[in-house]
XYZ file of C-alpha atoms in Angstrom:
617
model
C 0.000 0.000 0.000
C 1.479 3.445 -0.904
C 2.103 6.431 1.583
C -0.882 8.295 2.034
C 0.999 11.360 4.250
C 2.911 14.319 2.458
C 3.796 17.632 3.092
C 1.632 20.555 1.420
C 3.049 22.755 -0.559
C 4.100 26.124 0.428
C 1.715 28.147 -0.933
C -1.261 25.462 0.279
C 0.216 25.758 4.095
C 0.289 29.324 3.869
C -4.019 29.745 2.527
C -4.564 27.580 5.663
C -2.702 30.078 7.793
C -4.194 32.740 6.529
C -7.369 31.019 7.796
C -6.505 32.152 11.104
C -4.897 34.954 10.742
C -6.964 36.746 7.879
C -10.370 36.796 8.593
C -11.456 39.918 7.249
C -10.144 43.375 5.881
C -9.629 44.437 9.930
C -7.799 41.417 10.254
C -4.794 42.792 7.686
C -4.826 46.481 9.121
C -4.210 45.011 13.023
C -1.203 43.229 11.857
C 0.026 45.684 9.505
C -0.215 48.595 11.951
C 1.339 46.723 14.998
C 3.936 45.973 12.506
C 4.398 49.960 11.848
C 4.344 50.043 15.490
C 7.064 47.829 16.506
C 9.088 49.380 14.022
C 9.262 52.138 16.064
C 7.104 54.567 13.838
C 5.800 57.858 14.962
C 3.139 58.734 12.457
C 0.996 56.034 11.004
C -1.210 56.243 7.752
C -3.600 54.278 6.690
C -5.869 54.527 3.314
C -8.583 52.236 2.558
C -10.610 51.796 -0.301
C -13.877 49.990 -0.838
C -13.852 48.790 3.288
C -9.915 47.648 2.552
C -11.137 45.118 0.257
C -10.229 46.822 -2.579
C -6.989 48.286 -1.216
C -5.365 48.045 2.278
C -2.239 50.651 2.266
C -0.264 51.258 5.641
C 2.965 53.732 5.705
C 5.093 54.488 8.190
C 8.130 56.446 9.098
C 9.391 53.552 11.410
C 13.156 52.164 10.853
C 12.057 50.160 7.307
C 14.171 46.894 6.602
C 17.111 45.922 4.613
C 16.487 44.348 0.752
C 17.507 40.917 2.772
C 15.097 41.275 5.553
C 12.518 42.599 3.185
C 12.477 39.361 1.238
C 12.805 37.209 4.426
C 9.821 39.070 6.322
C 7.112 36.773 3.728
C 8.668 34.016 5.085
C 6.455 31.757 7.292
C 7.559 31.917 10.996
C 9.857 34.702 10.228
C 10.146 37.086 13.010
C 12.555 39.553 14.709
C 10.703 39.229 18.072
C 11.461 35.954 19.333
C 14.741 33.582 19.179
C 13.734 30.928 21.507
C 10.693 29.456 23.209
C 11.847 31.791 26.451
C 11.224 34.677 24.373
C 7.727 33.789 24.415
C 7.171 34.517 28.238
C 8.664 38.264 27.920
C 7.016 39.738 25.232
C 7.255 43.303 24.372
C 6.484 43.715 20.891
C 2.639 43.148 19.378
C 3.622 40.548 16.281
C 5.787 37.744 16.916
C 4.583 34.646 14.983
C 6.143 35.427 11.942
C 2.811 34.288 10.097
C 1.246 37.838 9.096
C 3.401 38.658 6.053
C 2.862 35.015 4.694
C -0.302 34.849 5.013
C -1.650 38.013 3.885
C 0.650 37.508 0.776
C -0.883 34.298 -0.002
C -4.667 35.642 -0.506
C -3.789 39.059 -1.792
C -1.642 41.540 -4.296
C 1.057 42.735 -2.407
C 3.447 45.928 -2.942
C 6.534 46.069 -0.498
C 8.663 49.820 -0.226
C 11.031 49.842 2.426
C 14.108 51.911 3.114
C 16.392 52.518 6.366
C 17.561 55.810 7.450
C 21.461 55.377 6.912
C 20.752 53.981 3.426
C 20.301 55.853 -0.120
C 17.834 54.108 -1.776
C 15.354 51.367 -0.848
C 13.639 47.867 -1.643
C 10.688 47.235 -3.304
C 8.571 43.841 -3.590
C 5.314 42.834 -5.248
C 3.788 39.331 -4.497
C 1.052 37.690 -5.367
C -0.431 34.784 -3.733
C 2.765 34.037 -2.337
C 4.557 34.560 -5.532
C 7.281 36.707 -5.601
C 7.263 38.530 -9.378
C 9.353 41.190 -8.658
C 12.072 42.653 -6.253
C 14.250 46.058 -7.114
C 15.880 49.025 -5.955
C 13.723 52.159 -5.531
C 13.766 55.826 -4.251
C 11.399 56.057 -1.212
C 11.187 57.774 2.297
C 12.816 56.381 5.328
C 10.245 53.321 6.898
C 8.107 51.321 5.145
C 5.146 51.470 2.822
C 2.754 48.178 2.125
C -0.622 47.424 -0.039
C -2.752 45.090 0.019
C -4.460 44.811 -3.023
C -7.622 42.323 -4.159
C -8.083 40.520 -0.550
C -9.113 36.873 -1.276
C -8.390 37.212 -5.369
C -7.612 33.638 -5.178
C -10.054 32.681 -2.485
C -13.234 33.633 -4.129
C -15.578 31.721 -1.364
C -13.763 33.595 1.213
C -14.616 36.683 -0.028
C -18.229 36.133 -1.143
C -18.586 35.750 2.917
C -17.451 39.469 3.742
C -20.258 41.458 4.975
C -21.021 45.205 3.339
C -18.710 47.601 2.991
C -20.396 49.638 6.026
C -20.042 46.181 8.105
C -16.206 46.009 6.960
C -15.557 49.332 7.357
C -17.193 49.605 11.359
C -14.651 46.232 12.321
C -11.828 48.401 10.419
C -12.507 51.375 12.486
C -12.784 49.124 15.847
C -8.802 47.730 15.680
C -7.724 50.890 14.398
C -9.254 52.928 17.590
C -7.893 49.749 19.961
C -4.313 50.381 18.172
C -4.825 53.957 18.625
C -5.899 54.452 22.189
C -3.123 52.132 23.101
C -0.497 54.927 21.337
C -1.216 58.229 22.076
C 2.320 59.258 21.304
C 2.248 58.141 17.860
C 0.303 59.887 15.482
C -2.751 58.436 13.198
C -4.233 59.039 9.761
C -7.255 57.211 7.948
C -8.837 57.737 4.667
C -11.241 55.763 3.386
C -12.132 56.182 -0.534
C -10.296 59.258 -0.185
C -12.030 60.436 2.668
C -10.465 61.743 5.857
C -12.115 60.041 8.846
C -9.587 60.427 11.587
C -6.427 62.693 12.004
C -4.869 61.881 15.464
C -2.717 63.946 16.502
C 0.311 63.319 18.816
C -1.187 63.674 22.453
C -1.797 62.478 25.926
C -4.535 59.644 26.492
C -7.302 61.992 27.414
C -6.982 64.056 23.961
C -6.825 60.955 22.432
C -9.824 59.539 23.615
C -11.867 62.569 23.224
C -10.232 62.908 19.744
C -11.542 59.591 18.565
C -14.776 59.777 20.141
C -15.890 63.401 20.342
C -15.485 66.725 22.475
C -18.547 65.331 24.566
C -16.833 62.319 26.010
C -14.151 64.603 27.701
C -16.773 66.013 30.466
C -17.744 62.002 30.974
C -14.335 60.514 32.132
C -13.262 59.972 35.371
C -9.513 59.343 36.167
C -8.343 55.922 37.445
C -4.924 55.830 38.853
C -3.046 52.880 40.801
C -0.315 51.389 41.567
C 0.476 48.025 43.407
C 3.268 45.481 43.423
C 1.886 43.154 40.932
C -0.700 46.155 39.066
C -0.626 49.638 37.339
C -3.453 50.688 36.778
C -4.566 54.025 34.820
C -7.116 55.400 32.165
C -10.603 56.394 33.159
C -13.948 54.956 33.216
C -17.299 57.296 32.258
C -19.802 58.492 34.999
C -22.552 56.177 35.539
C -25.406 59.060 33.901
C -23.384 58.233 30.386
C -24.128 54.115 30.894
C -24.985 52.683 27.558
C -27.632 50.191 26.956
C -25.269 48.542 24.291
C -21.544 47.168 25.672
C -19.494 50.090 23.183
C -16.736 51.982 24.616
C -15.448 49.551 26.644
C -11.728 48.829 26.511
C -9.205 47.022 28.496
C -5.479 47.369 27.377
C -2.455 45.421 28.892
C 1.033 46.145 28.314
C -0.895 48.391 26.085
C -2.102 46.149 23.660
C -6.087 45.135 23.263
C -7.328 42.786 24.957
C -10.815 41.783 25.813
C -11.494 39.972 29.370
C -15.274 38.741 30.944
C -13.409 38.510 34.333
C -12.032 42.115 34.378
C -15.105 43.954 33.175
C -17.506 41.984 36.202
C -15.064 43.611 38.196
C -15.349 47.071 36.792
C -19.229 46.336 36.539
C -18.965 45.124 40.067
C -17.550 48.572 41.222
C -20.686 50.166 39.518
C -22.909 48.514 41.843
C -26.038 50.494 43.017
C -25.023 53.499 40.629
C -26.157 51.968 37.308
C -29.880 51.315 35.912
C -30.460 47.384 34.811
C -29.831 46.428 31.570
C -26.724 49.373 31.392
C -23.459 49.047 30.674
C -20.311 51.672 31.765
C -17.372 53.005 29.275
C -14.104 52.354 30.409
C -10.848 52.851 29.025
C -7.952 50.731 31.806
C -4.587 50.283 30.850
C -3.051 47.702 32.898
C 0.556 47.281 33.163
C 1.388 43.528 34.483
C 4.882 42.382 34.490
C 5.685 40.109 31.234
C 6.025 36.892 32.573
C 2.821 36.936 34.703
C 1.125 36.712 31.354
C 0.323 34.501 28.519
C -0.643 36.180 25.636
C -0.350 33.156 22.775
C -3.296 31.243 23.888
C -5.590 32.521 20.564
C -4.242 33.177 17.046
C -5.449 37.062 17.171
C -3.758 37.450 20.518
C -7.004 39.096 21.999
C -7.071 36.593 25.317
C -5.103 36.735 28.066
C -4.225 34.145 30.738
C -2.942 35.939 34.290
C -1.388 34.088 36.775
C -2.871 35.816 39.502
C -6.622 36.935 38.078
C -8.042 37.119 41.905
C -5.799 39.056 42.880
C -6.058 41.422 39.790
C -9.480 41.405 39.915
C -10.090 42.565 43.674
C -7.807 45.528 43.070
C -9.107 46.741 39.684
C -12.670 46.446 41.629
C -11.043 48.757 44.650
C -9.168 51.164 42.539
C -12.319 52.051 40.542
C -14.798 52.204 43.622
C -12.467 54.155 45.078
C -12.128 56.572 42.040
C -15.912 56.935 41.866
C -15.961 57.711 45.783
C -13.157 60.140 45.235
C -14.296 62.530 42.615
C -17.628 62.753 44.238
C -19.440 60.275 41.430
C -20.783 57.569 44.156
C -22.430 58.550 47.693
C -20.053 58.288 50.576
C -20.307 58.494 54.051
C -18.497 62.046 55.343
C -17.871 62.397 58.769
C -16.416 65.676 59.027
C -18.980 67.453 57.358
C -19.462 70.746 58.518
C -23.000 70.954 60.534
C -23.474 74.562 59.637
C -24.571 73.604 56.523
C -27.479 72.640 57.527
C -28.921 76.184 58.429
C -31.197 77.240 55.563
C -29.385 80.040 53.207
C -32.269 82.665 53.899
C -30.943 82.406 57.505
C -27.421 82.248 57.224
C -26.580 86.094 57.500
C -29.123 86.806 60.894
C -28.566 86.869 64.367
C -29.582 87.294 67.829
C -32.066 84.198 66.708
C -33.861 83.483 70.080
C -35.590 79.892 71.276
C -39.433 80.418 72.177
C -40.016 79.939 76.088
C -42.187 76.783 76.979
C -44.616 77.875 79.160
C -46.926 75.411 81.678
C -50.232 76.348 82.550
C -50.500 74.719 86.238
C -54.641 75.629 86.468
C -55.253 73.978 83.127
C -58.089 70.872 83.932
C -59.091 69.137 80.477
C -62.288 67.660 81.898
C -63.226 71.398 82.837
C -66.193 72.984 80.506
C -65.406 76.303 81.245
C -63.896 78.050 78.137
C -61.413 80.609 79.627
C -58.646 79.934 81.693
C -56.055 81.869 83.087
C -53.060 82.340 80.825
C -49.356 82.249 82.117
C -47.444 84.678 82.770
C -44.656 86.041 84.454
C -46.285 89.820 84.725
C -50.013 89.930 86.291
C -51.909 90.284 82.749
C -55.653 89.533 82.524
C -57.873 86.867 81.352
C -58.130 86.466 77.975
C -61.651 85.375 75.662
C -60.199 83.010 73.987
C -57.620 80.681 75.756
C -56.596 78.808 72.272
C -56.193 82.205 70.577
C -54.313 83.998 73.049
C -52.060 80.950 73.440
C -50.996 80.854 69.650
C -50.893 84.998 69.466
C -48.008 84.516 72.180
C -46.619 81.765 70.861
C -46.072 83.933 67.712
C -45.229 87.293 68.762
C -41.867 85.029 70.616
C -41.122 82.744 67.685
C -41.383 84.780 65.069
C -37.487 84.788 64.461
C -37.337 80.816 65.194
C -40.104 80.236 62.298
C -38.117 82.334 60.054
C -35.770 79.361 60.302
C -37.712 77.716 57.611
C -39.065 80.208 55.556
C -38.574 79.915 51.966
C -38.030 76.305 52.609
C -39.533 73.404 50.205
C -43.033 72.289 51.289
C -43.460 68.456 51.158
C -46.712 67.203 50.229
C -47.281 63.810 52.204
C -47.911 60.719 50.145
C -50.744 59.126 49.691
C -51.229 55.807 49.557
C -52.646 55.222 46.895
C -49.338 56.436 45.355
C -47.111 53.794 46.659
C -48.985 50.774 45.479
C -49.163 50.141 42.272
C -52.550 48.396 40.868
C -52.236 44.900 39.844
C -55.580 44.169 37.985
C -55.600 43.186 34.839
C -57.287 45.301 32.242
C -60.053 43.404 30.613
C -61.334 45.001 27.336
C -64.513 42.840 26.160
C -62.452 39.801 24.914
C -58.737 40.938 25.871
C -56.839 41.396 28.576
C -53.799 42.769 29.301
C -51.640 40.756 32.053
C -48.413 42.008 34.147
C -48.365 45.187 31.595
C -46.388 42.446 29.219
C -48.988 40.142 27.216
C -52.168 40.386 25.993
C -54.811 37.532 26.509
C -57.588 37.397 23.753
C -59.971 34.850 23.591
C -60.617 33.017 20.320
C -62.764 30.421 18.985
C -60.449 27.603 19.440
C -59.668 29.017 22.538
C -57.256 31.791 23.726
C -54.092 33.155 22.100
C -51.477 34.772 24.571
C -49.584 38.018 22.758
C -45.969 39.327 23.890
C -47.187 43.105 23.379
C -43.209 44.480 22.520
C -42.467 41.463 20.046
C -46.159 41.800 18.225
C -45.575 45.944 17.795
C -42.057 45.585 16.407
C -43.704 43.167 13.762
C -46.188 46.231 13.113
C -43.662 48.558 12.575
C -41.012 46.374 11.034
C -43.743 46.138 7.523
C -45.033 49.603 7.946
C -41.567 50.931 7.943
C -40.444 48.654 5.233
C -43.191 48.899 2.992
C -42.701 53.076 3.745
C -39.477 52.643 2.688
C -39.389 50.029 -0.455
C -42.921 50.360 -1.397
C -44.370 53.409 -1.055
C -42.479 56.942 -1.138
C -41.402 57.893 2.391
C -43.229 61.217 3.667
C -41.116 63.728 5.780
C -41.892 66.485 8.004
C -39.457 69.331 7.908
C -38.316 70.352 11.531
C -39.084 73.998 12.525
C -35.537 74.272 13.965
C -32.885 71.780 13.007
C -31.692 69.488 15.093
C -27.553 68.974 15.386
C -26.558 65.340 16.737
C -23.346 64.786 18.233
C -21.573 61.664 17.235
C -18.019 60.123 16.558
C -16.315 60.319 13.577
C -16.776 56.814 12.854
C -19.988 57.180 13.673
C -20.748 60.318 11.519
C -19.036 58.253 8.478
C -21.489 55.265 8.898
C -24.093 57.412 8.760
C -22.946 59.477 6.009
C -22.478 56.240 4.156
C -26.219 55.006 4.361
C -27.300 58.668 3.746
C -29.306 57.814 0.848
C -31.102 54.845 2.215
C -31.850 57.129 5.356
C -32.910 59.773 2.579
C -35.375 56.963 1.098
C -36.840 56.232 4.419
C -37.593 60.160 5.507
C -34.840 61.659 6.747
C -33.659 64.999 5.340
C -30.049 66.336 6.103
C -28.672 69.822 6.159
C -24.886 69.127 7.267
C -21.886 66.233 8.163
C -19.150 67.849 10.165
C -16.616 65.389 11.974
C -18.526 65.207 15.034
C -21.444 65.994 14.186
C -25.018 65.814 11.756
C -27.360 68.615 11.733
C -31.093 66.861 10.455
C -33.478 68.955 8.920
C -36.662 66.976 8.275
C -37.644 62.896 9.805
C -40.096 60.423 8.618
C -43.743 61.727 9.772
C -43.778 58.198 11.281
C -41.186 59.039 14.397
C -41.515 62.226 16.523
C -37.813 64.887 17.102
C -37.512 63.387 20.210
C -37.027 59.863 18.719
C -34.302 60.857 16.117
C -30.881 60.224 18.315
C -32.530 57.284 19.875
C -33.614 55.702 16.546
C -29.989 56.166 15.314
C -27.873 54.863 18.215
C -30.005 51.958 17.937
C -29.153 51.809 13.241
C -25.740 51.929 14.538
C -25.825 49.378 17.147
C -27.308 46.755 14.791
C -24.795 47.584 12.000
C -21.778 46.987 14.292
C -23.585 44.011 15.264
C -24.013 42.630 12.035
C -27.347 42.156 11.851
C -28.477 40.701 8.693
C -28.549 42.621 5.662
C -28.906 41.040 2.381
C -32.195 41.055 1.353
C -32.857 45.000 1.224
C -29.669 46.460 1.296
C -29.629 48.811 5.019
C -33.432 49.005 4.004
C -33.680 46.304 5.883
C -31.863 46.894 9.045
C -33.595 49.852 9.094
C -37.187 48.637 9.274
C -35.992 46.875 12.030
C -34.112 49.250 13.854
C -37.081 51.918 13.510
C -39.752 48.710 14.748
C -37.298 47.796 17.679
C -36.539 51.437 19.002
C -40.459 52.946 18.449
C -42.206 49.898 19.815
C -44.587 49.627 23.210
C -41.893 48.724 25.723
C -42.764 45.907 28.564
C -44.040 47.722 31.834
C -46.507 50.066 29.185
C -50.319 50.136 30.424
C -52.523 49.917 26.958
C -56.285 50.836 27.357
C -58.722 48.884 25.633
C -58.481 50.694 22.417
C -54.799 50.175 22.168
C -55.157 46.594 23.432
C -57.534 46.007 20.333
C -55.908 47.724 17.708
C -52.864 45.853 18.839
C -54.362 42.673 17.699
C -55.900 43.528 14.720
C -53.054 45.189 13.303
C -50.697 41.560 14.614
C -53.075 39.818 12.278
C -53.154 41.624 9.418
C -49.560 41.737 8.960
C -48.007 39.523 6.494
C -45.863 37.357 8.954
C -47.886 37.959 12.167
C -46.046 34.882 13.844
C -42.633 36.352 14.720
C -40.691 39.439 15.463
C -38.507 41.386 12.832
C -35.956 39.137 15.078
C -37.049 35.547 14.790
C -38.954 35.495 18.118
C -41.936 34.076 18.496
C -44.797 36.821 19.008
C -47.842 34.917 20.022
C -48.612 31.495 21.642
C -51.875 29.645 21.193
C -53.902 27.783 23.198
C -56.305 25.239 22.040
C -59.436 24.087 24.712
C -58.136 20.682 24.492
C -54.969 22.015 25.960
C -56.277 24.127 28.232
C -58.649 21.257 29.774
C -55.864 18.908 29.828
C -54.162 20.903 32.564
C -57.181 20.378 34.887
C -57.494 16.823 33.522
C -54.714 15.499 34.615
């Protein structure tokens, strides 16, 4: 029987690699960059075209390579970082595999310029698909210049599974914010299709992070600052009024590069206990400095996890450090015992004096059980009977106190609670043949028998068709806004937006201006009211980051169901019977009443014979 085993080819080895290591169009710019990085480079630029799938360029000014090293660097396990296994336990550098280069040249056009400062003139390679076709001497600037050209040319299923170009271009914007953050001393550029989206300048962490993510964020941060024998910890965390509903700006960095950790954030959630609504999530941006060989960062081929040796012991003081940072700048309640007890005098009566206490007085003739109405008033002075013994009592009272009531003049009245106020009712509404149960479902009795509603799930299905046949069907009506409205956002987030401008134009909205940071919105669909407008976008630009499918109808479709999930009746929302029947009707009428825009079921239905079976049993 022959051998069956044989080594693969070169080019075969390095397609599987690239498996791992390529994923996407982001995948190519993190390893590029770091690349720049390690080189030592000081200003970073990097144009895209067509969400990098088209072309992926990075150029730096970093120390470049020699014509030998050049060649040598598309080498599989090639690398300047590591000589020996022991290397791997003190890492300093973000690349050391030695796979990047190969891979990305396998799948992909590649152009090489690289030149070092002492020498005259430079090195330039193209590749493609792990061919070499070409390698000469050029003029070019000191550091190196590569392109990625045609990602997946010879990988056609590969690339058939990209998403859109908005999908690629949000995970492209994600590693090159984690890349920046973790720099602030080196400067960033990024075009994309000849755009600028970001120009970073050369800064200190807080400019940085406001740079990437607008002038707004600097009034949220809080600083975080520690340092222990086995931790460093710095960066800030937002106040708990700027929690997000969606996990966004959350970032942990160690030895400043990206990581992402479950453990670490429950203890940064953990410090947010009791100053956070449920169902939010805080921003953080924690830069952890660990010594090397406490880590293990080559457990997972985009070197995103982290193994610690001590994680309890990390975890307790990243908890402390940002309780205590919270407590500190006056962001969670504390307990102060030296506060100063003269503020509790009322302003009005801070400036007076010569404030007097009112005598108490003791009437020793007073009898209850007496009938008589007058009685002897007290008195240090011989003074006369008065008519009335509750009037003259209160007159005196007054003409003593008058400086001790002015003690709480001016103050806030508090209305005492009723009762009725602090219990909520827990009947069910009951509408002729529906009922509305916990201020979740509906109940609405059929022939068959009864069908139970989820109220949220059934309304997004009403809006998900309205909106979509609004927005593919029908021609979208707008209502132009008396006074414009001017939404903040980041620049990422202003170029997503400015990228599905004309399917946002289709569906209603009407735009005035795009600035960096901001959009200023002149008209919305007559469907959604002004107040709606930066809640229904947050939410389109959640569910694009998060992939949500989009094939059928272009962003049409994300839309619809963006617009149906931010505008629907929430759970905890009282319907009267009107609502409660117009609820239903509309469910049935749609085309799909069965499940949510989102695959959920949105009613449940229950036959007699089921229902008697439960009491049959």
């Amino acid at each position: 029987m022959s051998d069956i085993i044989q080594l693969l080819p070169d080019h075969v080895a390095n397609q599987i690699a690239a498996g791992e290591v390529v994923q996407r169009p982001a995948s190519v710019v993190k390893e590029l960059i770091e690349n720049s990085i390690d080189a030592g480079a000081t200003s970073i630029t990097l144009l895209l075209k067509d969400a990098g799938k088209t072309l992926i360029q990075v150029i730096d000014d970093g120390k470049g390579m020699s014509a030998t090293d050049a060649r040598l660097s598309f080498e599989r396990h090639a690398t300047s970082k590591i000589k020996d296994a022991q290397d791997l336990f003190n890492l300093n550098t973000k690349g050391f595999r030695g796979e990047a280069l190969a891979s990305i040249a396998a799948i992909a056009h590649v152009e090489l310029k690289t030149k070092q400062e002492d020498d005259e003139l430079g090195t330039q390679i193209k590749i493609e698909g792990s061919e070499i076709t070409s390698q000469e001497v050029v003029s070019t600037a000191k550091g190196t210049s590569i392109a990625v050209k045609n990602l997946f040319f010879n990988i056609p299923a590969r690339r058939n599974f990209l998403k859109s170009d908005t999908v690629e271009t949000r995970h492209i914007v994600d590693e090159f914010q984690r890349v920046a953050l973790a720099h602030p001393t080196i400067s960033f550029l990024l075009h994309h299709n000849n755009n600028e989206v970001y120009h970073l300048k050369k800064s200190n962490l807080r400019k940085r992070i406001v740079a990437i993510f607008g002038t707004k964020m600097n009034e949220k941060l809080v600083p975080i600052n520690e340092q222990t024998d086995i931790i460093t910890v710095n960066g800030f965390v937002a106040k708990p009024e700027f929690a997000k509903k969606k996990r966004g700006e959350q970032f942990f960095f160690v030895n400043n590069r990206f990581i992402k950790s479950s453990y670490l954030n429950h203890a940064v959630v953990n410090a947010f206990e009791g100053l956070l609504e449920s169902g939010s999530h805080p921003s953080y941006f924690l830069y952890l400095e660990v010594p090397p060989n406490t880590i293990d960062i080559n457990i997972h081929p985009t070197k995103t996890e982290i193994k610690f040796d001590n994680e309890k012991a990390l975890y307790a003081i990243l908890r402390a450090t940002v309780k205590h940072s919270l407590g500190q700048y006056n962001v969670a309640p504390v307990l102060d015992f030296d506060r100063d007890a003269t503020l509790d005098t009322p302003y009005d009566y801070s400036k007076k004096s010569n404030s007097s206490v009112p005598p108490i007085t003791v009437d020793p003739t007073f009898n209850p059980f007496k009938t008589e109405t007058n009685y002897k008033e007290p008195s240090n002075t011989n003074s006369s009977p008065k008519s009335s013994t509750t009037h003259s009592y209160q007159s005196n009272f007054k003409k003593d106190t008058g400086s001790w009531e002015a003690l709480y003049t001016n103050t806030e009245t508090i209305e005492p609670i009723q009762q009725e106020q602090l219990f909520e009712s827990e009947q069910e509404t009951e509408t002729g043949k529906t009922f509305q149960i916990q201020k979740k479902y509906l109940l609405s009795s059929i022939k068959s028998g009864v069908v139970l509603i989820h109220q949220s799930l059934a309304h997004q299905r009403v809006l998900y068709e309205e909106f979509l046949e609004n927005i593919t069907v029908k021609e979208a009506s707008s209502q132009q806004l008396l006074f414009p409205v001017n939404i903040s956002f980041s620049s990422s987030d202003i170029e997503m937006i400015y990228s599905i401008k004309s399917d946002l134009e289709s569906a209603g909205f009407m735009f005035d201006e795009f600035t960096k940071e901001s959009v200023v919105i002149a008209g919305i669909p007559t469907s959604i009211s002004e107040s709606q407008i930066t809640l229904i976008l947050e939410q389109l630009l959640d569910d694009i980051k998060l992939e949500v499918p989009d094939t059928s109808f272009s962003h049409f479709d994300v839309m619809a169901k963006s617009f149906a999930k931010s505008l629907a009746i929430k759970t905890g929302a009282s319907l009267n019977p009107k609502e409660q029947e117009n609820l239903v009707n509309n469910l049935f009428s749609c085309k799909e009443p069965n499940i949510s825009p989102f695959g959920k079921p949105t009613f449940k239905t229950l036959a007699l014979n089921e229902i008697d079976a439960i009491f049959n049993k």
